[in-house]
Short mmCIF file of C-alpha atoms in Angstrom, two decimals:
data_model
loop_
_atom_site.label_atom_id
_atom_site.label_comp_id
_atom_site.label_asym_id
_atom_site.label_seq_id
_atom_site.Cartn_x
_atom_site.Cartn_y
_atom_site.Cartn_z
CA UNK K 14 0.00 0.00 0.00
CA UNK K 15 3.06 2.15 -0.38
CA UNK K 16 2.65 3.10 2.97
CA UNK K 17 -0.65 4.84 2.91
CA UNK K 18 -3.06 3.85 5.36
CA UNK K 19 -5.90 2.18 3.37
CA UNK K 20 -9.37 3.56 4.67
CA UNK K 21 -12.59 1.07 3.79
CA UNK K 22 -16.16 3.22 4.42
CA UNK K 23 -19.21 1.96 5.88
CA UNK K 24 -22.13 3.17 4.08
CA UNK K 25 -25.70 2.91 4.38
CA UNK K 26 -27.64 3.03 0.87
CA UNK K 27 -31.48 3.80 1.62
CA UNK K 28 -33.14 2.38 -1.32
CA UNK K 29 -36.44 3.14 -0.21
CA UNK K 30 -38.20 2.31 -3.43
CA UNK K 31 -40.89 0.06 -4.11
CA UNK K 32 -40.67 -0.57 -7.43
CA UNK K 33 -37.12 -2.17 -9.04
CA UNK K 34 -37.29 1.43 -11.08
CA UNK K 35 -34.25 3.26 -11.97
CA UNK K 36 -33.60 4.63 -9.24
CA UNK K 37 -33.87 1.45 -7.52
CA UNK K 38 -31.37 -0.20 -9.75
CA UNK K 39 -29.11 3.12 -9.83
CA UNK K 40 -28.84 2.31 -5.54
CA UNK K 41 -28.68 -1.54 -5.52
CA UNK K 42 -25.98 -1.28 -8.73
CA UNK K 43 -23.77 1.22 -6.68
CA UNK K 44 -23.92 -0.95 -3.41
CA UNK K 45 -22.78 -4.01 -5.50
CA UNK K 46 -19.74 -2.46 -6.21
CA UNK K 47 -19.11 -0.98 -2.86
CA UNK K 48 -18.98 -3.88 -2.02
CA UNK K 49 -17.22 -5.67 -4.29
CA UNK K 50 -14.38 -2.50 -3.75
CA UNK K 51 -14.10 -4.49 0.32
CA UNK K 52 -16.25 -1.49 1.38
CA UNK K 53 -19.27 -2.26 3.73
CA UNK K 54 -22.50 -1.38 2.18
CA UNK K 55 -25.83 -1.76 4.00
CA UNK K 56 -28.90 -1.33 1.86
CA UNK K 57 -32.05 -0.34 4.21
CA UNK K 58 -35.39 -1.24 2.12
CA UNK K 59 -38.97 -1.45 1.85
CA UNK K 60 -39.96 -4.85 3.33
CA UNK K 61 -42.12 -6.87 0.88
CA UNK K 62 -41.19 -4.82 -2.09
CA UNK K 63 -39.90 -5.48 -5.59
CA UNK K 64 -37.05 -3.57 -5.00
CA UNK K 65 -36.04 -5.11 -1.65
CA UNK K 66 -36.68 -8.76 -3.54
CA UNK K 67 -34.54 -7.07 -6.53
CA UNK K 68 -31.21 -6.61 -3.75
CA UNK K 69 -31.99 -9.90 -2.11
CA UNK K 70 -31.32 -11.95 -5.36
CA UNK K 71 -28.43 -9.43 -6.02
CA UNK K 72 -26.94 -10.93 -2.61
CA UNK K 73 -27.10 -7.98 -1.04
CA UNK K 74 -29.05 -8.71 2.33
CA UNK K 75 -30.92 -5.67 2.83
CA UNK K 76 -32.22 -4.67 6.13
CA UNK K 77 -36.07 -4.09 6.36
CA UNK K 78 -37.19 -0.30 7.22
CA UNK K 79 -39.92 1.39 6.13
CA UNK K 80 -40.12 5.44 6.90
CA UNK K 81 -42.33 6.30 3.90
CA UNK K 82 -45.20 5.04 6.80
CA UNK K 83 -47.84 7.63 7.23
CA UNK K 84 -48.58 5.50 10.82
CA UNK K 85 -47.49 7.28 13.84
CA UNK K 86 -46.79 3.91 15.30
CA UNK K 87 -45.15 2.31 12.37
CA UNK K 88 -42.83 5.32 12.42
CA UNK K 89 -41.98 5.40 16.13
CA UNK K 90 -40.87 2.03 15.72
CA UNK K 91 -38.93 2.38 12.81
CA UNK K 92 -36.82 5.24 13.94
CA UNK K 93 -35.98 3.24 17.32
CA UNK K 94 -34.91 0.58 15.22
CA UNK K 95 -32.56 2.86 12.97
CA UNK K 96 -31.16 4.69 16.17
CA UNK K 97 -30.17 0.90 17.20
CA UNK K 98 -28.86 0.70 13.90
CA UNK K 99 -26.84 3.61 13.52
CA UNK K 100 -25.50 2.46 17.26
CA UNK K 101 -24.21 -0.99 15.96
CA UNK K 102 -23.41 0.23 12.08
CA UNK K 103 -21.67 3.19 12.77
CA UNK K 104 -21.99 4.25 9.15
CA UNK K 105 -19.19 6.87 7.85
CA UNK K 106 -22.14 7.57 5.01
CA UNK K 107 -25.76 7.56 4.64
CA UNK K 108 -26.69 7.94 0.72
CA UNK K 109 -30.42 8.60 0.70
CA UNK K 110 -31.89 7.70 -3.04
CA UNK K 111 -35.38 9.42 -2.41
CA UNK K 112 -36.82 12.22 -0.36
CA UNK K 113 -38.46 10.51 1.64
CA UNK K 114 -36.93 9.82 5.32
CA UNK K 115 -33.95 12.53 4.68
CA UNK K 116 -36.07 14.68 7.14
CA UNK K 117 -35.21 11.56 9.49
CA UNK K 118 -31.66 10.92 8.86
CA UNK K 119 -31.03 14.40 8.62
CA UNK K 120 -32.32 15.04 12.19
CA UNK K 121 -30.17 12.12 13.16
CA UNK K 122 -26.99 13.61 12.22
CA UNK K 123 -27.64 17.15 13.67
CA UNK K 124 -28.60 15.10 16.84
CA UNK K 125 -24.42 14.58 16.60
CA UNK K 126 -24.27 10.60 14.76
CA UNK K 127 -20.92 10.93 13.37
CA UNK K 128 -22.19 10.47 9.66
CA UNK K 129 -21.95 12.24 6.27
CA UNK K 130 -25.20 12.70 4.45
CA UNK K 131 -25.71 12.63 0.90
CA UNK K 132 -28.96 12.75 -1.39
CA UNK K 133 -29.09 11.06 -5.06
CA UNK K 134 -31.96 12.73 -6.38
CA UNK K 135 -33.02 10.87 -9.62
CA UNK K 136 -36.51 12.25 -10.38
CA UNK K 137 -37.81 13.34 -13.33
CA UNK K 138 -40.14 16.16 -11.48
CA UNK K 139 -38.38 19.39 -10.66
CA UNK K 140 -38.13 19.66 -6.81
CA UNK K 141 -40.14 21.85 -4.59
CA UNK K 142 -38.24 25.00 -3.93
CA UNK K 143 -40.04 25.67 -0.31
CA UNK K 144 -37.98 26.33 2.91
CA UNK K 145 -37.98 22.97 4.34
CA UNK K 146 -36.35 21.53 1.23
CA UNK K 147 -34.01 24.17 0.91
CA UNK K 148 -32.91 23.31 4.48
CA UNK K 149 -32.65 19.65 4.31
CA UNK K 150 -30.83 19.81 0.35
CA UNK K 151 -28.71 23.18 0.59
CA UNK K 152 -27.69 23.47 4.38
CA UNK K 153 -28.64 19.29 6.21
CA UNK K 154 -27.18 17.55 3.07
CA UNK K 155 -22.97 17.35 3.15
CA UNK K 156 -23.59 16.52 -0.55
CA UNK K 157 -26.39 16.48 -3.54
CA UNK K 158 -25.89 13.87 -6.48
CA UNK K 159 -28.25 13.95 -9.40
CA UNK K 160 -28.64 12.08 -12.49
CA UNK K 161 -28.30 14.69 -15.27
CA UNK K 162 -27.71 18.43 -15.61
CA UNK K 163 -31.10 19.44 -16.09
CA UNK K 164 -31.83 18.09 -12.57
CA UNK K 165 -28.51 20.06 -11.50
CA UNK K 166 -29.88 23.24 -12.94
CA UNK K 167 -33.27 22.50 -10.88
CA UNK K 168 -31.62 22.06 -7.79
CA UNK K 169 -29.07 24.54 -7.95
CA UNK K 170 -31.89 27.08 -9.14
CA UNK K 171 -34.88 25.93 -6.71
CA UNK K 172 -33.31 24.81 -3.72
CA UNK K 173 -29.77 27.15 -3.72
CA UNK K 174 -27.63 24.36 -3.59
CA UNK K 175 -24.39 25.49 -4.00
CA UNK K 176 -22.02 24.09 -6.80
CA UNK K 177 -19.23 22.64 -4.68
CA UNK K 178 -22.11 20.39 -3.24
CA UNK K 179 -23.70 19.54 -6.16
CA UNK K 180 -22.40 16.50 -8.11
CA UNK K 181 -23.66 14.97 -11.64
CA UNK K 182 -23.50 10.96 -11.79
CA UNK K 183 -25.02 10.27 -14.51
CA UNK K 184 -24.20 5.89 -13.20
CA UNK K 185 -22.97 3.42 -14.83
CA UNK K 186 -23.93 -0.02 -16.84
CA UNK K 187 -22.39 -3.43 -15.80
CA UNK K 188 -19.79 -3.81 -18.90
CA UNK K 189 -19.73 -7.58 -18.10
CA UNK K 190 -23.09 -8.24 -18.90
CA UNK K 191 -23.39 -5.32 -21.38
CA UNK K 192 -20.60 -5.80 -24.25
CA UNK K 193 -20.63 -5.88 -28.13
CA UNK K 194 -21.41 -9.99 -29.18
CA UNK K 195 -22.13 -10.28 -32.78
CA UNK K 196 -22.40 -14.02 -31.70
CA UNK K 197 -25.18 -13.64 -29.83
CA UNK K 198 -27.19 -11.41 -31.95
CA UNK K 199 -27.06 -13.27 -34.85
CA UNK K 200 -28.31 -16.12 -32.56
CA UNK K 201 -31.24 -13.81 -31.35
CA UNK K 202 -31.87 -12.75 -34.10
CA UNK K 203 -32.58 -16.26 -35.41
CA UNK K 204 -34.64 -17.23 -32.86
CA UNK K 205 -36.86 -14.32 -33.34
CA UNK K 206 -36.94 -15.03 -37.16
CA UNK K 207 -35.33 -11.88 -38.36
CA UNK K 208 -33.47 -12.69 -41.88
CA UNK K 209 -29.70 -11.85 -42.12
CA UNK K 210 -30.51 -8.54 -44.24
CA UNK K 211 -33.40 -7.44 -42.04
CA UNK K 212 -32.49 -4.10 -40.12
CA UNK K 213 -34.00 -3.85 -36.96
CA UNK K 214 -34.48 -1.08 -35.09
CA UNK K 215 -34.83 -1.47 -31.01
CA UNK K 216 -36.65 -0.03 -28.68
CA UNK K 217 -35.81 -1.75 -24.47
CA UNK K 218 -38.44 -0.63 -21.89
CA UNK K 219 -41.77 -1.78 -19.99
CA UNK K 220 -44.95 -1.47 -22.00
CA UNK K 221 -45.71 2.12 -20.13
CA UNK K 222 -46.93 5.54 -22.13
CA UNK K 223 -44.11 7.47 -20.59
CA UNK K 224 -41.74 5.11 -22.75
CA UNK K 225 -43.24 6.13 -25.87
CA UNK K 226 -44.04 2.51 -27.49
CA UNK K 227 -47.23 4.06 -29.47
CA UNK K 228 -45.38 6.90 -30.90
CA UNK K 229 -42.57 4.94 -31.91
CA UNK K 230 -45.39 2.80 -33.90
CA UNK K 231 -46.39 6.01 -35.18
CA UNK K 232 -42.90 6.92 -36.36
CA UNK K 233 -41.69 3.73 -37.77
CA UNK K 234 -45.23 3.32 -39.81
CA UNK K 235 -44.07 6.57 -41.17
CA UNK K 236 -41.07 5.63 -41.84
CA UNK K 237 -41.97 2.38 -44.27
CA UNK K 238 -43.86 4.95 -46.10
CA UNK K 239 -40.78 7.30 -46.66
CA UNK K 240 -38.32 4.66 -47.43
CA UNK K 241 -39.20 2.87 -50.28
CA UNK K 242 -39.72 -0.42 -51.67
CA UNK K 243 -36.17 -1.31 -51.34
CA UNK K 244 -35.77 -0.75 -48.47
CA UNK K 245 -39.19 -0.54 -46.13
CA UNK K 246 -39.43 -4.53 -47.63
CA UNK K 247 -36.71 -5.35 -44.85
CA UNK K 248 -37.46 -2.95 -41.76
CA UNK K 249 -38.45 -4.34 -38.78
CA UNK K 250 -39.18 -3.18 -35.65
CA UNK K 251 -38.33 -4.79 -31.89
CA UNK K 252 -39.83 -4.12 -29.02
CA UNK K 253 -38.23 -5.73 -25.40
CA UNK K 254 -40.43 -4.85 -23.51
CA UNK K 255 -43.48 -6.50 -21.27
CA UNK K 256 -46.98 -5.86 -19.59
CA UNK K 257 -46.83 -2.87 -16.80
CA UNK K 258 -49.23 0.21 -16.60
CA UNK K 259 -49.72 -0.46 -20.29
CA UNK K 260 -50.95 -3.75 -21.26
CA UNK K 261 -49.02 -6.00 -24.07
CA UNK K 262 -52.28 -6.33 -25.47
CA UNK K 263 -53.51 -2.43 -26.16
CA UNK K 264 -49.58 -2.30 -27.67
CA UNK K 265 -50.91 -5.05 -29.94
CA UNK K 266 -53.77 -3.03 -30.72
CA UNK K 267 -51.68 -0.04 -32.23
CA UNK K 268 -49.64 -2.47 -33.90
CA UNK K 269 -52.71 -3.27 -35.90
CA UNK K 270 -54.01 -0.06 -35.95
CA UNK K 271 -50.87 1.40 -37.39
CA UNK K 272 -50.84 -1.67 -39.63
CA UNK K 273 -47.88 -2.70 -39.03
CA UNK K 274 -48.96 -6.62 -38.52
CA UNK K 275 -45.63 -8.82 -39.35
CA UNK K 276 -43.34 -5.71 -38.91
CA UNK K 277 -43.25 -5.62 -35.05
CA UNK K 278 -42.13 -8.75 -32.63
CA UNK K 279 -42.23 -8.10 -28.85
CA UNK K 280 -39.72 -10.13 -27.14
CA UNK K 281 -41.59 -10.00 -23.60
CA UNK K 282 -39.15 -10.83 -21.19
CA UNK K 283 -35.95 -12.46 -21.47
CA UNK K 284 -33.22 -14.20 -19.60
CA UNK K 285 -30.44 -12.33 -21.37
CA UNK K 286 -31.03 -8.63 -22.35
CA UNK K 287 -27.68 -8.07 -24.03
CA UNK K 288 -28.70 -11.05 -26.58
CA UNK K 289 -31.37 -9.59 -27.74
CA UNK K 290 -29.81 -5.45 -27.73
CA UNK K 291 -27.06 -7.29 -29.78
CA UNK K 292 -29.37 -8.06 -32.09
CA UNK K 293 -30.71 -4.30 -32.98
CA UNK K 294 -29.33 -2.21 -35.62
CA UNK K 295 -29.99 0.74 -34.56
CA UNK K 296 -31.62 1.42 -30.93
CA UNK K 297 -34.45 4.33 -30.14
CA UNK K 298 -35.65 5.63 -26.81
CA UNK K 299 -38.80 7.15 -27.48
CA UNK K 300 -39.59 8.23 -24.26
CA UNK K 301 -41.99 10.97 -23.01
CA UNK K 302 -40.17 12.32 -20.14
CA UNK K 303 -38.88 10.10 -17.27
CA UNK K 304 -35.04 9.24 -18.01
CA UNK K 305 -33.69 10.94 -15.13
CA UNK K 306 -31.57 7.55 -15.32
CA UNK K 307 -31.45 6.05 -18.62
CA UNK K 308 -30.47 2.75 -17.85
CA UNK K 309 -31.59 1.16 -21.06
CA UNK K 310 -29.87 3.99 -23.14
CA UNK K 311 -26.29 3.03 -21.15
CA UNK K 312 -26.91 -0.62 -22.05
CA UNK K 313 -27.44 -0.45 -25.44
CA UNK K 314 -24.77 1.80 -25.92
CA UNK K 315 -21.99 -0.23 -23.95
CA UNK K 316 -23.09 -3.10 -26.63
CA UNK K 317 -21.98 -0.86 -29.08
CA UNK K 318 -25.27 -0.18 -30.87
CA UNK K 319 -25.61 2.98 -32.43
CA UNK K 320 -28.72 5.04 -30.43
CA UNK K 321 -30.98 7.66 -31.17
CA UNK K 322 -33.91 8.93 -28.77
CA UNK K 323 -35.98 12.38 -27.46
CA UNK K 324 -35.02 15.09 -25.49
CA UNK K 325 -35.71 14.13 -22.04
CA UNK K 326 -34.25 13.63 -18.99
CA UNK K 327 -30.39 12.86 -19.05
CA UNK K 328 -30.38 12.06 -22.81
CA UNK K 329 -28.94 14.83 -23.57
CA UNK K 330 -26.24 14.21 -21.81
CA UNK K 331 -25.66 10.71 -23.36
CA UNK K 332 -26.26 11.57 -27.22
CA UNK K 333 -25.17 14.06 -28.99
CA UNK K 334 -28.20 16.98 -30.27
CA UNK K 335 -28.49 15.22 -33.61
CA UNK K 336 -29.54 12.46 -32.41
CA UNK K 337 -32.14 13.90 -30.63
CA UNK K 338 -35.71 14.92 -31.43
CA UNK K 339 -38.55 16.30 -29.48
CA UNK K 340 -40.72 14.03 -27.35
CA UNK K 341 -43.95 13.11 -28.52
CA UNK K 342 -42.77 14.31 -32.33
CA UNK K 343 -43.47 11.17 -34.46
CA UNK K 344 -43.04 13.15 -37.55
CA UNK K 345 -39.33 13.91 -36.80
CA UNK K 346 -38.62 11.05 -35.10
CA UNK K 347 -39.59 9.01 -38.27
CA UNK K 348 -37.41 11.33 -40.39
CA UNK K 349 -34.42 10.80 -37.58
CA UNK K 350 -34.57 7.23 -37.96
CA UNK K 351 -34.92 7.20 -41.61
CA UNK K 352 -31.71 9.14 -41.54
CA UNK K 353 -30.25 6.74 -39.46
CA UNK K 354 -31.17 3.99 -41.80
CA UNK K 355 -30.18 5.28 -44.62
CA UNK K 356 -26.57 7.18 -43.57
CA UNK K 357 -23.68 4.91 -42.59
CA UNK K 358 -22.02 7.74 -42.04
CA UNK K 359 -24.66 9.21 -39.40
CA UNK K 360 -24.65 5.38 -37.93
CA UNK K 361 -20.75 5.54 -37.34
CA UNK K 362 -20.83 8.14 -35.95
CA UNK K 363 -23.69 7.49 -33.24
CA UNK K 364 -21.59 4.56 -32.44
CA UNK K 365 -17.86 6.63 -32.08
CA UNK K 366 -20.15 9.33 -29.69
CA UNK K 367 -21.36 5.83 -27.94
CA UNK K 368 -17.68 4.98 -27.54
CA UNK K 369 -16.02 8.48 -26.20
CA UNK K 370 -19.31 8.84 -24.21
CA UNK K 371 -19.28 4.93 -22.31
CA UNK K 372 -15.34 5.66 -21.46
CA UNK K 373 -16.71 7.49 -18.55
CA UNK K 374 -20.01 4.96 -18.27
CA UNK K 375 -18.29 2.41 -16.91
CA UNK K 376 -19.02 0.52 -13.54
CA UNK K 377 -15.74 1.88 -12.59
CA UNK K 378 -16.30 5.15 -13.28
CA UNK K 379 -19.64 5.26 -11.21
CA UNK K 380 -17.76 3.89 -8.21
CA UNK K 381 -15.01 6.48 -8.44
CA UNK K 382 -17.29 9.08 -9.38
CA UNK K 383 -19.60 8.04 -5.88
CA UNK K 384 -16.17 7.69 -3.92
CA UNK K 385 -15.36 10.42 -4.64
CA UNK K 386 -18.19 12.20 -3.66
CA UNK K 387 -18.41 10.50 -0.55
CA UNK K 388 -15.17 11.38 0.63
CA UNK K 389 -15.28 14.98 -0.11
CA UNK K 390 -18.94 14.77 1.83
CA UNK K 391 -16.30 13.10 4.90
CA UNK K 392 -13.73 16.03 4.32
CA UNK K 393 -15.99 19.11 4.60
CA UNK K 394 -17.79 17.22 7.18
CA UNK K 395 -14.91 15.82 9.75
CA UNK K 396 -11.45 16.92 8.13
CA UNK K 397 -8.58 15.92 6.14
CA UNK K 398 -8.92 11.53 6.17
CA UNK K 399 -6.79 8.89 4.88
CA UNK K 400 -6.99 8.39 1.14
CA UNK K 401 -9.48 5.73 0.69
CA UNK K 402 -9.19 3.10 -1.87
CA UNK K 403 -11.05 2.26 -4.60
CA UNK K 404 -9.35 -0.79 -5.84
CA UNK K 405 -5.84 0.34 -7.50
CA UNK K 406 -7.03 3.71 -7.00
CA UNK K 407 -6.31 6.24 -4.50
CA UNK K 408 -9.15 8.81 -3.70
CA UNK K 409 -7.81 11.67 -2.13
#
């Protein structure tokens, strides 16, 4: 250790999601590799929920604790429980990845638990600018993360924090599981009965409105009417996606309506994602608005597909504006993927932007970018510390 003393962080990760969302996954990902770094990460959950099931079969053992209660009871008990907790723990940090409970924690640290706080904020929804917040995020908080700059403008705008607190993180995709594999794409692509000169175009998401399946439809129906014989003959469109607020049936019902009957397969779910984004030629997300954490956009870029998508949430910050089109826009969407379809130029260079952009995408760049973080959050808080390690690197 060249004589440095190597300093390994105990950190709490509150989770307290209910749905395996993004921001679920963003929290669970990130306390995988603290761990895997020899740090000790505790996740604190929602019993009974997807997302504490989701860190369970990730093998992270989350604790059960539930402060988004509106039961006085429920909530006296809990916060005896996390006193006990913070007793036995003795975290160094306590990452909250929603607003609700920070009121808690943060009461617990001006109560004098040695413990820096830090917020991941990775909402879509601008936050509410009133004093309370502006306490808790600006003055309570040792740090803000959030998951794009538009969020950073929001909070630096709304709630005053200021910029040496606020941190963009934008995460990270698993580059094990997420890789170019011609291999198995061709293989996909076979089982799903897609012919060698097919292109297929991808769109990865639940069946929800927010992720814009219909208007894709919309698009790419316009789109076999702009391209031509030659070429609208072998178009085909993907869709990995399954039944959630919007039912796999009403997305068959647009199919027809659009008639696009033969042109569209939906994959429902699948054992091996990457398979099946190796086997696009082109990816889209057509999202609405969400995206605050785009974790579908990361993983088909880390495979090395070219992407194109709208102008929400962190995209922006993932693709570059010509690959971009308005939300809800069919009309320009369908002329941005003809474009992509047609230009091997424009494709290239989606995928060289996909390459610069994932060399800072990386699971190890999340951790260092969160280690980092976290032990500036320790500095301001408690002093000058050892360096702490992140594998073979040294975090000041």
């Amino acid at each position: 250790m060249n004589g440095r003393m190597e300093q390994r962080l105990r950190i709490i990760q509150v989770v307290n999601v209910r749905w395996f969302n993004a921001t679920a996954w963003y929290g669970l990902f990130l306390s995988r590799l603290l761990r895997e770094a020899g740090h000790e990460a505790l996740v604190l959950a929602l019993p009974g929920t997807e997302a504490f099931a989701k860190a369970e079969a990730m093998g992270l053992e989350p604790a059960p604790l539930n402060l988004n209660s509106g039961n006085p009871l429920v909530l006296a008990s809990e916060l005896r429980r996390l006193r006990a907790l913070l007793r036995e723990f003795k975290p160094h940090v306590v990452n909250c990845h929603r607003g609700e409970g920070l009121l808690f924690w943060g009461m617990f640290k001006a109560l004098g638990h040695p413990f820096a706080l830090v917020r991941t904020r990775g909402d879509q929804r601008p936050p509410k600018g009133n004093l309370p917040n502006r306490l808790l995020h600006a003055r309570l908080a040792d740090a803000l993360v959030v998951t794009n700059t538009r969020t950073a403008r929001q909070c630096r705008d709304l709630l005053g924090v200021p910029d040496e607190r606020l941190h963009v993180i934008l995460g990270g995709v698993d580059t094990a599981r997420f890789a170019p594999d011609r291999q198995a794409g061709q293989a996909a692509r076979a089982r799903l009965g897609f012919a060698p000169e097919d292109v297929v175009i991808g769109l990865l998401g639940r069946f929800d409105a927010v992720k814009g399946q219909r208007e894709l439809l919309e698009a790419f129906a316009r789109l076999l009417s702009a391209a031509g014989d030659d070429l609208s003959g072998c178009l085909r469109l993907m869709l990995m996606g399954f039944s959630t607020s919007l039912s796999e049936d009403r997305v068959r019902e647009w199919i027809r309506e659009y008639g696009l009957e033969g042109r569209v397969t939906i994959t429902g779910r699948v054992e091996r994602p990457s398979d099946y984004i190796n086997a696009m030629d082109l990816g889209v997300v057509a999202s609405q608005g969400s995206e605050a954490i785009a974790r579908a956009a990361l993983e088909i870029m880390a495979c090395g597909v070219p992407l194109v998508g709208t102008d929400v949430g962190v995209m922006p910050d993932l693709l570059p504006q010509q690959a971009l089109v308005p939300p809800g826009d069919a009309r320009a969407l369908a002329g941005l993927l003809e474009r992509a379809v047609k230009e091997g130029s424009f494709r290239e260079a989606l995928q060289e932007a996909a390459r610069e952009r994932m060399l800072t995408l990386s699971e190890r760049s999340f951790l260092e970018q969160s280690m980092r973080v976290y032990a500036q959050a320790l500095q301001d808080r408690f002093g000058p510390l050892p360096p702490v390690r992140y594998t073979s690197l040294w975090i000041p």
